[in-house]
């Protein structure tokens, strides 16, 4: 019985694996190792599989669980953080596209400076391709709030990224 | 426009980025985790339970030994906190007659010294009417640098306060202990030490205010808790007294506020002093003073940055 449940769960998960990993990598950056977030979210989602409404999006269900896990970990005031470089260096890049990795890393780093809800909204909208209505359900917010977060988040990101690039160009310490 | 294009290209890269962990890797970890959760062997289960029981035994042994062998109250002049209500009322402490180091600037000191020669304005309501704290407008004296303070004041709204828990038992116990006395040298016969900690809930803050009112102050206080009511973020109190006191105190991001009331033989307050975060106490504040003081702690503030605005009323 449990094996069947495990199979069912993994069948639901397989198509959304890439998207979920992208979300976790962007969202967990500088807060916790994204692999831990993924593993814990999956385990919790498996335990709560009975609560999942099969007509709804499994990715939304999984992302909602991840968000709550992150919120709980913040409340516990974890101080363990993996330094940026270590996060970057530990994962081999088979594609060999080093420059692109650096750019995505820059984006994740900039996203980490945003307030939590703005960061989530931007990741869900821009990276995971969620609609505003879907984001409203995940964040339990109004449409206006989500739009405001996206607008303010993008504005802040532009400023952060341009500062980062200036810093890198100038080479100042 | 350039930034917009750059941002869009970064998002495009992030969307198309290949996963770092394959689905097979995730699957393997998932199976391991599930089997760990559900497949505990009886030996492991027994070991787990035994270990838990051992830990519980140790903890209960420690607690009972602490209770049995705890030393009695000494006549030392140490400030002790009541175990169950450690955040609210502490036993009175011996107050050294030599003045403690004051962190109040010279203008405040001068105001305290000179104030005895000045007349006060119209006396505030006394005895306290016992009304709940409201957001009534009040005529404040002419103050220097009032704008910053007014801005902070506006941000504290009583309607945002949510009562966390009501702990009537805790409040009751604290009340019984407030009348403990310490005989001191000097003019004051006894002192009452009140403590407000950032972990306190609304009920405890209200009790703190009520205790001050019990000793003759008219209090108008406002509090602001952090989101989720995790801790007390801001505390504002407007102290008034029949003697003419008109003092506003504001603290933000503090860990602890202590107020020491000095009482005469009749049990009436003659002066008081306070401190935030166990720094030095202020000098004794007379009951005819008028002024305000703000304290900011936490992120963005390196230590205390108090702003003194003292007004001596004629």
mmCIF file with all atom_site columns, C-alpha atoms in Angstrom, chain B residues 121-260:
data_model
loop_
_atom_site.group_PDB
_atom_site.id
_atom_site.type_symbol
_atom_site.label_atom_id
_atom_site.label_alt_id
_atom_site.label_comp_id
_atom_site.label_asym_id
_atom_site.label_entity_id
_atom_site.label_seq_id
_atom_site.pdbx_PDB_ins_code
_atom_site.Cartn_x
_atom_site.Cartn_y
_atom_site.Cartn_z
_atom_site.occupancy
_atom_site.B_iso_or_equiv
_atom_site.pdbx_formal_charge
_atom_site.auth_seq_id
_atom_site.auth_comp_id
_atom_site.auth_asym_id
_atom_site.auth_atom_id
_atom_site.pdbx_PDB_model_num
ATOM 1   C CA . UNK B 1 121 ? 1.575  73.969 34.948 1.00 0.00 ? 121 UNK B CA 1
ATOM 2   C CA . UNK B 1 122 ? -1.933 72.836 35.780 1.00 0.00 ? 122 UNK B CA 1
ATOM 3   C CA . UNK B 1 123 ? -1.927 69.592 37.688 1.00 0.00 ? 123 UNK B CA 1
ATOM 4   C CA . UNK B 1 124 ? -2.944 66.471 35.841 1.00 0.00 ? 124 UNK B CA 1
ATOM 5   C CA . UNK B 1 125 ? -5.863 64.301 36.818 1.00 0.00 ? 125 UNK B CA 1
ATOM 6   C CA . UNK B 1 126 ? -5.367 62.788 40.223 1.00 0.00 ? 126 UNK B CA 1
ATOM 7   C CA . UNK B 1 127 ? -6.155 60.261 41.553 1.00 0.00 ? 127 UNK B CA 1
ATOM 8   C CA . UNK B 1 128 ? -6.059 58.303 38.321 1.00 0.00 ? 128 UNK B CA 1
ATOM 9   C CA . UNK B 1 129 ? -9.520 57.751 36.936 1.00 0.00 ? 129 UNK B CA 1
ATOM 10  C CA . UNK B 1 130 ? -8.647 54.200 35.967 1.00 0.00 ? 130 UNK B CA 1
ATOM 11  C CA . UNK B 1 131 ? -9.674 54.714 32.373 1.00 0.00 ? 131 UNK B CA 1
ATOM 12  C CA . UNK B 1 132 ? -8.268 52.416 29.740 1.00 0.00 ? 132 UNK B CA 1
ATOM 13  C CA . UNK B 1 133 ? -5.458 53.798 27.683 1.00 0.00 ? 133 UNK B CA 1
ATOM 14  C CA . UNK B 1 134 ? -6.893 55.648 24.726 1.00 0.00 ? 134 UNK B CA 1
ATOM 15  C CA . UNK B 1 135 ? -5.543 57.738 21.997 1.00 0.00 ? 135 UNK B CA 1
ATOM 16  C CA . UNK B 1 136 ? -6.744 61.013 23.431 1.00 0.00 ? 136 UNK B CA 1
ATOM 17  C CA . UNK B 1 137 ? -5.093 64.132 22.231 1.00 0.00 ? 137 UNK B CA 1
ATOM 18  C CA . UNK B 1 138 ? -3.297 65.988 24.940 1.00 0.00 ? 138 UNK B CA 1
ATOM 19  C CA . UNK B 1 139 ? -1.770 69.385 25.162 1.00 0.00 ? 139 UNK B CA 1
ATOM 20  C CA . UNK B 1 140 ? 1.883  68.718 25.343 1.00 0.00 ? 140 UNK B CA 1
ATOM 21  C CA . UNK B 1 141 ? 4.219  71.364 26.602 1.00 0.00 ? 141 UNK B CA 1
ATOM 22  C CA . UNK B 1 142 ? 6.353  73.310 24.184 1.00 0.00 ? 142 UNK B CA 1
ATOM 23  C CA . UNK B 1 143 ? 9.028  70.884 23.198 1.00 0.00 ? 143 UNK B CA 1
ATOM 24  C CA . UNK B 1 144 ? 12.228 71.073 21.250 1.00 0.00 ? 144 UNK B CA 1
ATOM 25  C CA . UNK B 1 145 ? 12.645 68.622 18.351 1.00 0.00 ? 145 UNK B CA 1
ATOM 26  C CA . UNK B 1 146 ? 9.121  67.410 18.756 1.00 0.00 ? 146 UNK B CA 1
ATOM 27  C CA . UNK B 1 147 ? 8.682  66.239 15.169 1.00 0.00 ? 147 UNK B CA 1
ATOM 28  C CA . UNK B 1 148 ? 10.692 63.035 15.407 1.00 0.00 ? 148 UNK B CA 1
ATOM 29  C CA . UNK B 1 149 ? 8.953  62.043 18.553 1.00 0.00 ? 149 UNK B CA 1
ATOM 30  C CA . UNK B 1 150 ? 5.507  62.834 17.158 1.00 0.00 ? 150 UNK B CA 1
ATOM 31  C CA . UNK B 1 151 ? 6.237  60.678 14.131 1.00 0.00 ? 151 UNK B CA 1
ATOM 32  C CA . UNK B 1 152 ? 7.092  57.686 16.309 1.00 0.00 ? 152 UNK B CA 1
ATOM 33  C CA . UNK B 1 153 ? 4.034  58.295 18.397 1.00 0.00 ? 153 UNK B CA 1
ATOM 34  C CA . UNK B 1 154 ? 1.733  58.209 15.404 1.00 0.00 ? 154 UNK B CA 1
ATOM 35  C CA . UNK B 1 155 ? 3.013  54.835 14.371 1.00 0.00 ? 155 UNK B CA 1
ATOM 36  C CA . UNK B 1 156 ? 1.944  53.227 17.592 1.00 0.00 ? 156 UNK B CA 1
ATOM 37  C CA . UNK B 1 157 ? -1.707 52.371 17.336 1.00 0.00 ? 157 UNK B CA 1
ATOM 38  C CA . UNK B 1 158 ? -3.600 50.785 20.110 1.00 0.00 ? 158 UNK B CA 1
ATOM 39  C CA . UNK B 1 159 ? -5.867 49.000 17.650 1.00 0.00 ? 159 UNK B CA 1
ATOM 40  C CA . UNK B 1 160 ? -2.977 46.973 16.267 1.00 0.00 ? 160 UNK B CA 1
ATOM 41  C CA . UNK B 1 161 ? -2.332 45.396 19.619 1.00 0.00 ? 161 UNK B CA 1
ATOM 42  C CA . UNK B 1 162 ? -3.526 41.821 19.988 1.00 0.00 ? 162 UNK B CA 1
ATOM 43  C CA . UNK B 1 163 ? -3.638 40.170 23.334 1.00 0.00 ? 163 UNK B CA 1
ATOM 44  C CA . UNK B 1 164 ? -1.408 37.152 23.235 1.00 0.00 ? 164 UNK B CA 1
ATOM 45  C CA . UNK B 1 165 ? -2.426 35.154 26.254 1.00 0.00 ? 165 UNK B CA 1
ATOM 46  C CA . UNK B 1 166 ? -4.198 36.043 29.395 1.00 0.00 ? 166 UNK B CA 1
ATOM 47  C CA . UNK B 1 167 ? -2.301 34.623 32.324 1.00 0.00 ? 167 UNK B CA 1
ATOM 48  C CA . UNK B 1 168 ? -4.296 35.656 35.369 1.00 0.00 ? 168 UNK B CA 1
ATOM 49  C CA . UNK B 1 169 ? -2.401 33.246 37.609 1.00 0.00 ? 169 UNK B CA 1
ATOM 50  C CA . UNK B 1 170 ? 0.903  34.872 36.711 1.00 0.00 ? 170 UNK B CA 1
ATOM 51  C CA . UNK B 1 171 ? -0.434 38.352 37.339 1.00 0.00 ? 171 UNK B CA 1
ATOM 52  C CA . UNK B 1 172 ? -1.828 37.317 40.705 1.00 0.00 ? 172 UNK B CA 1
ATOM 53  C CA . UNK B 1 173 ? 1.424  35.867 41.906 1.00 0.00 ? 173 UNK B CA 1
ATOM 54  C CA . UNK B 1 174 ? 3.280  38.984 40.905 1.00 0.00 ? 174 UNK B CA 1
ATOM 55  C CA . UNK B 1 175 ? 0.845  41.165 42.797 1.00 0.00 ? 175 UNK B CA 1
ATOM 56  C CA . UNK B 1 176 ? 1.470  39.366 46.052 1.00 0.00 ? 176 UNK B CA 1
ATOM 57  C CA . UNK B 1 177 ? 5.121  40.137 45.860 1.00 0.00 ? 177 UNK B CA 1
ATOM 58  C CA . UNK B 1 178 ? 4.971  43.798 45.073 1.00 0.00 ? 178 UNK B CA 1
ATOM 59  C CA . UNK B 1 179 ? 4.775  44.909 48.680 1.00 0.00 ? 179 UNK B CA 1
ATOM 60  C CA . UNK B 1 180 ? 8.120  43.567 49.782 1.00 0.00 ? 180 UNK B CA 1
ATOM 61  C CA . UNK B 1 181 ? 10.221 46.248 51.386 1.00 0.00 ? 181 UNK B CA 1
ATOM 62  C CA . UNK B 1 182 ? 13.843 46.993 51.841 1.00 0.00 ? 182 UNK B CA 1
ATOM 63  C CA . UNK B 1 183 ? 14.932 49.429 54.518 1.00 0.00 ? 183 UNK B CA 1
ATOM 64  C CA . UNK B 1 184 ? 17.386 51.888 53.104 1.00 0.00 ? 184 UNK B CA 1
ATOM 65  C CA . UNK B 1 185 ? 19.416 54.770 54.262 1.00 0.00 ? 185 UNK B CA 1
ATOM 66  C CA . UNK B 1 186 ? 18.526 58.157 52.913 1.00 0.00 ? 186 UNK B CA 1
ATOM 67  C CA . UNK B 1 187 ? 15.172 59.810 52.369 1.00 0.00 ? 187 UNK B CA 1
ATOM 68  C CA . UNK B 1 188 ? 13.394 56.916 50.745 1.00 0.00 ? 188 UNK B CA 1
ATOM 69  C CA . UNK B 1 189 ? 12.111 54.209 53.035 1.00 0.00 ? 189 UNK B CA 1
ATOM 70  C CA . UNK B 1 190 ? 11.564 51.589 50.405 1.00 0.00 ? 190 UNK B CA 1
ATOM 71  C CA . UNK B 1 191 ? 11.849 50.967 46.706 1.00 0.00 ? 191 UNK B CA 1
ATOM 72  C CA . UNK B 1 192 ? 9.720  49.152 44.230 1.00 0.00 ? 192 UNK B CA 1
ATOM 73  C CA . UNK B 1 193 ? 11.406 47.663 41.215 1.00 0.00 ? 193 UNK B CA 1
ATOM 74  C CA . UNK B 1 194 ? 9.323  47.143 38.086 1.00 0.00 ? 194 UNK B CA 1
ATOM 75  C CA . UNK B 1 195 ? 10.649 45.354 35.033 1.00 0.00 ? 195 UNK B CA 1
ATOM 76  C CA . UNK B 1 196 ? 9.249  45.175 31.546 1.00 0.00 ? 196 UNK B CA 1
ATOM 77  C CA . UNK B 1 197 ? 10.857 42.726 29.151 1.00 0.00 ? 197 UNK B CA 1
ATOM 78  C CA . UNK B 1 198 ? 10.539 42.416 25.452 1.00 0.00 ? 198 UNK B CA 1
ATOM 79  C CA . UNK B 1 199 ? 9.165  38.898 25.818 1.00 0.00 ? 199 UNK B CA 1
ATOM 80  C CA . UNK B 1 200 ? 6.178  40.162 27.805 1.00 0.00 ? 200 UNK B CA 1
ATOM 81  C CA . UNK B 1 201 ? 2.711  39.971 26.410 1.00 0.00 ? 201 UNK B CA 1
ATOM 82  C CA . UNK B 1 202 ? 0.005  42.624 26.470 1.00 0.00 ? 202 UNK B CA 1
ATOM 83  C CA . UNK B 1 203 ? -1.404 41.416 29.760 1.00 0.00 ? 203 UNK B CA 1
ATOM 84  C CA . UNK B 1 204 ? 1.947  41.787 31.427 1.00 0.00 ? 204 UNK B CA 1
ATOM 85  C CA . UNK B 1 205 ? 2.453  45.241 29.947 1.00 0.00 ? 205 UNK B CA 1
ATOM 86  C CA . UNK B 1 206 ? -0.951 46.289 31.229 1.00 0.00 ? 206 UNK B CA 1
ATOM 87  C CA . UNK B 1 207 ? -0.097 44.982 34.658 1.00 0.00 ? 207 UNK B CA 1
ATOM 88  C CA . UNK B 1 208 ? 3.157  46.939 34.570 1.00 0.00 ? 208 UNK B CA 1
ATOM 89  C CA . UNK B 1 209 ? 1.172  50.088 33.818 1.00 0.00 ? 209 UNK B CA 1
ATOM 90  C CA . UNK B 1 210 ? -1.447 49.329 36.463 1.00 0.00 ? 210 UNK B CA 1
ATOM 91  C CA . UNK B 1 211 ? 1.245  48.906 39.088 1.00 0.00 ? 211 UNK B CA 1
ATOM 92  C CA . UNK B 1 212 ? 2.623  52.329 38.248 1.00 0.00 ? 212 UNK B CA 1
ATOM 93  C CA . UNK B 1 213 ? -0.886 53.751 38.581 1.00 0.00 ? 213 UNK B CA 1
ATOM 94  C CA . UNK B 1 214 ? -1.218 52.032 41.932 1.00 0.00 ? 214 UNK B CA 1
ATOM 95  C CA . UNK B 1 215 ? 1.686  54.133 43.188 1.00 0.00 ? 215 UNK B CA 1
ATOM 96  C CA . UNK B 1 216 ? 0.122  57.380 42.173 1.00 0.00 ? 216 UNK B CA 1
ATOM 97  C CA . UNK B 1 217 ? 1.113  57.860 38.566 1.00 0.00 ? 217 UNK B CA 1
ATOM 98  C CA . UNK B 1 218 ? -1.349 58.684 35.869 1.00 0.00 ? 218 UNK B CA 1
ATOM 99  C CA . UNK B 1 219 ? -0.276 56.568 32.945 1.00 0.00 ? 219 UNK B CA 1
ATOM 100 C CA . UNK B 1 220 ? -1.074 56.811 29.285 1.00 0.00 ? 220 UNK B CA 1
ATOM 101 C CA . UNK B 1 221 ? 0.826  54.075 27.535 1.00 0.00 ? 221 UNK B CA 1
ATOM 102 C CA . UNK B 1 222 ? 0.945  52.614 24.080 1.00 0.00 ? 222 UNK B CA 1
ATOM 103 C CA . UNK B 1 223 ? 2.658  49.459 22.944 1.00 0.00 ? 223 UNK B CA 1
ATOM 104 C CA . UNK B 1 224 ? 3.574  47.926 19.664 1.00 0.00 ? 224 UNK B CA 1
ATOM 105 C CA . UNK B 1 225 ? 4.365  44.263 19.204 1.00 0.00 ? 225 UNK B CA 1
ATOM 106 C CA . UNK B 1 226 ? 6.315  42.685 16.396 1.00 0.00 ? 226 UNK B CA 1
ATOM 107 C CA . UNK B 1 227 ? 4.435  40.867 13.652 1.00 0.00 ? 227 UNK B CA 1
ATOM 108 C CA . UNK B 1 228 ? 3.173  37.634 15.096 1.00 0.00 ? 228 UNK B CA 1
ATOM 109 C CA . UNK B 1 229 ? 3.300  39.152 18.563 1.00 0.00 ? 229 UNK B CA 1
ATOM 110 C CA . UNK B 1 230 ? 6.680  37.593 19.105 1.00 0.00 ? 230 UNK B CA 1
ATOM 111 C CA . UNK B 1 231 ? 8.041  40.385 21.230 1.00 0.00 ? 231 UNK B CA 1
ATOM 112 C CA . UNK B 1 232 ? 7.420  43.896 22.443 1.00 0.00 ? 232 UNK B CA 1
ATOM 113 C CA . UNK B 1 233 ? 8.835  46.167 19.777 1.00 0.00 ? 233 UNK B CA 1
ATOM 114 C CA . UNK B 1 234 ? 7.989  49.622 21.147 1.00 0.00 ? 234 UNK B CA 1
ATOM 115 C CA . UNK B 1 235 ? 6.759  51.052 24.408 1.00 0.00 ? 235 UNK B CA 1
ATOM 116 C CA . UNK B 1 236 ? 5.623  54.590 25.010 1.00 0.00 ? 236 UNK B CA 1
ATOM 117 C CA . UNK B 1 237 ? 4.507  55.922 28.367 1.00 0.00 ? 237 UNK B CA 1
ATOM 118 C CA . UNK B 1 238 ? 3.333  59.350 29.400 1.00 0.00 ? 238 UNK B CA 1
ATOM 119 C CA . UNK B 1 239 ? 3.887  59.722 33.148 1.00 0.00 ? 239 UNK B CA 1
ATOM 120 C CA . UNK B 1 240 ? 1.850  62.225 35.086 1.00 0.00 ? 240 UNK B CA 1
ATOM 121 C CA . UNK B 1 241 ? 1.598  62.826 38.799 1.00 0.00 ? 241 UNK B CA 1
ATOM 122 C CA . UNK B 1 242 ? -0.247 65.088 41.193 1.00 0.00 ? 242 UNK B CA 1
ATOM 123 C CA . UNK B 1 243 ? 3.076  66.742 41.995 1.00 0.00 ? 243 UNK B CA 1
ATOM 124 C CA . UNK B 1 244 ? 3.273  68.009 38.435 1.00 0.00 ? 244 UNK B CA 1
ATOM 125 C CA . UNK B 1 245 ? 5.221  65.304 36.616 1.00 0.00 ? 245 UNK B CA 1
ATOM 126 C CA . UNK B 1 246 ? 4.738  65.369 32.862 1.00 0.00 ? 246 UNK B CA 1
ATOM 127 C CA . UNK B 1 247 ? 7.282  62.958 31.441 1.00 0.00 ? 247 UNK B CA 1
ATOM 128 C CA . UNK B 1 248 ? 7.161  60.981 28.208 1.00 0.00 ? 248 UNK B CA 1
ATOM 129 C CA . UNK B 1 249 ? 9.324  57.932 27.779 1.00 0.00 ? 249 UNK B CA 1
ATOM 130 C CA . UNK B 1 250 ? 9.707  55.995 24.551 1.00 0.00 ? 250 UNK B CA 1
ATOM 131 C CA . UNK B 1 251 ? 11.743 52.863 23.908 1.00 0.00 ? 251 UNK B CA 1
ATOM 132 C CA . UNK B 1 252 ? 12.142 50.872 20.721 1.00 0.00 ? 252 UNK B CA 1
ATOM 133 C CA . UNK B 1 253 ? 13.906 47.586 20.180 1.00 0.00 ? 253 UNK B CA 1
ATOM 134 C CA . UNK B 1 254 ? 14.917 47.270 23.811 1.00 0.00 ? 254 UNK B CA 1
ATOM 135 C CA . UNK B 1 255 ? 15.370 44.040 25.770 1.00 0.00 ? 255 UNK B CA 1
ATOM 136 C CA . UNK B 1 256 ? 14.357 45.335 29.174 1.00 0.00 ? 256 UNK B CA 1
ATOM 137 C CA . UNK B 1 257 ? 13.036 48.428 30.895 1.00 0.00 ? 257 UNK B CA 1
ATOM 138 C CA . UNK B 1 258 ? 13.439 48.771 34.652 1.00 0.00 ? 258 UNK B CA 1
ATOM 139 C CA . UNK B 1 259 ? 11.800 51.462 36.753 1.00 0.00 ? 259 UNK B CA 1
ATOM 140 C CA . UNK B 1 260 ? 12.661 51.932 40.420 1.00 0.00 ? 260 UNK B CA 1
#
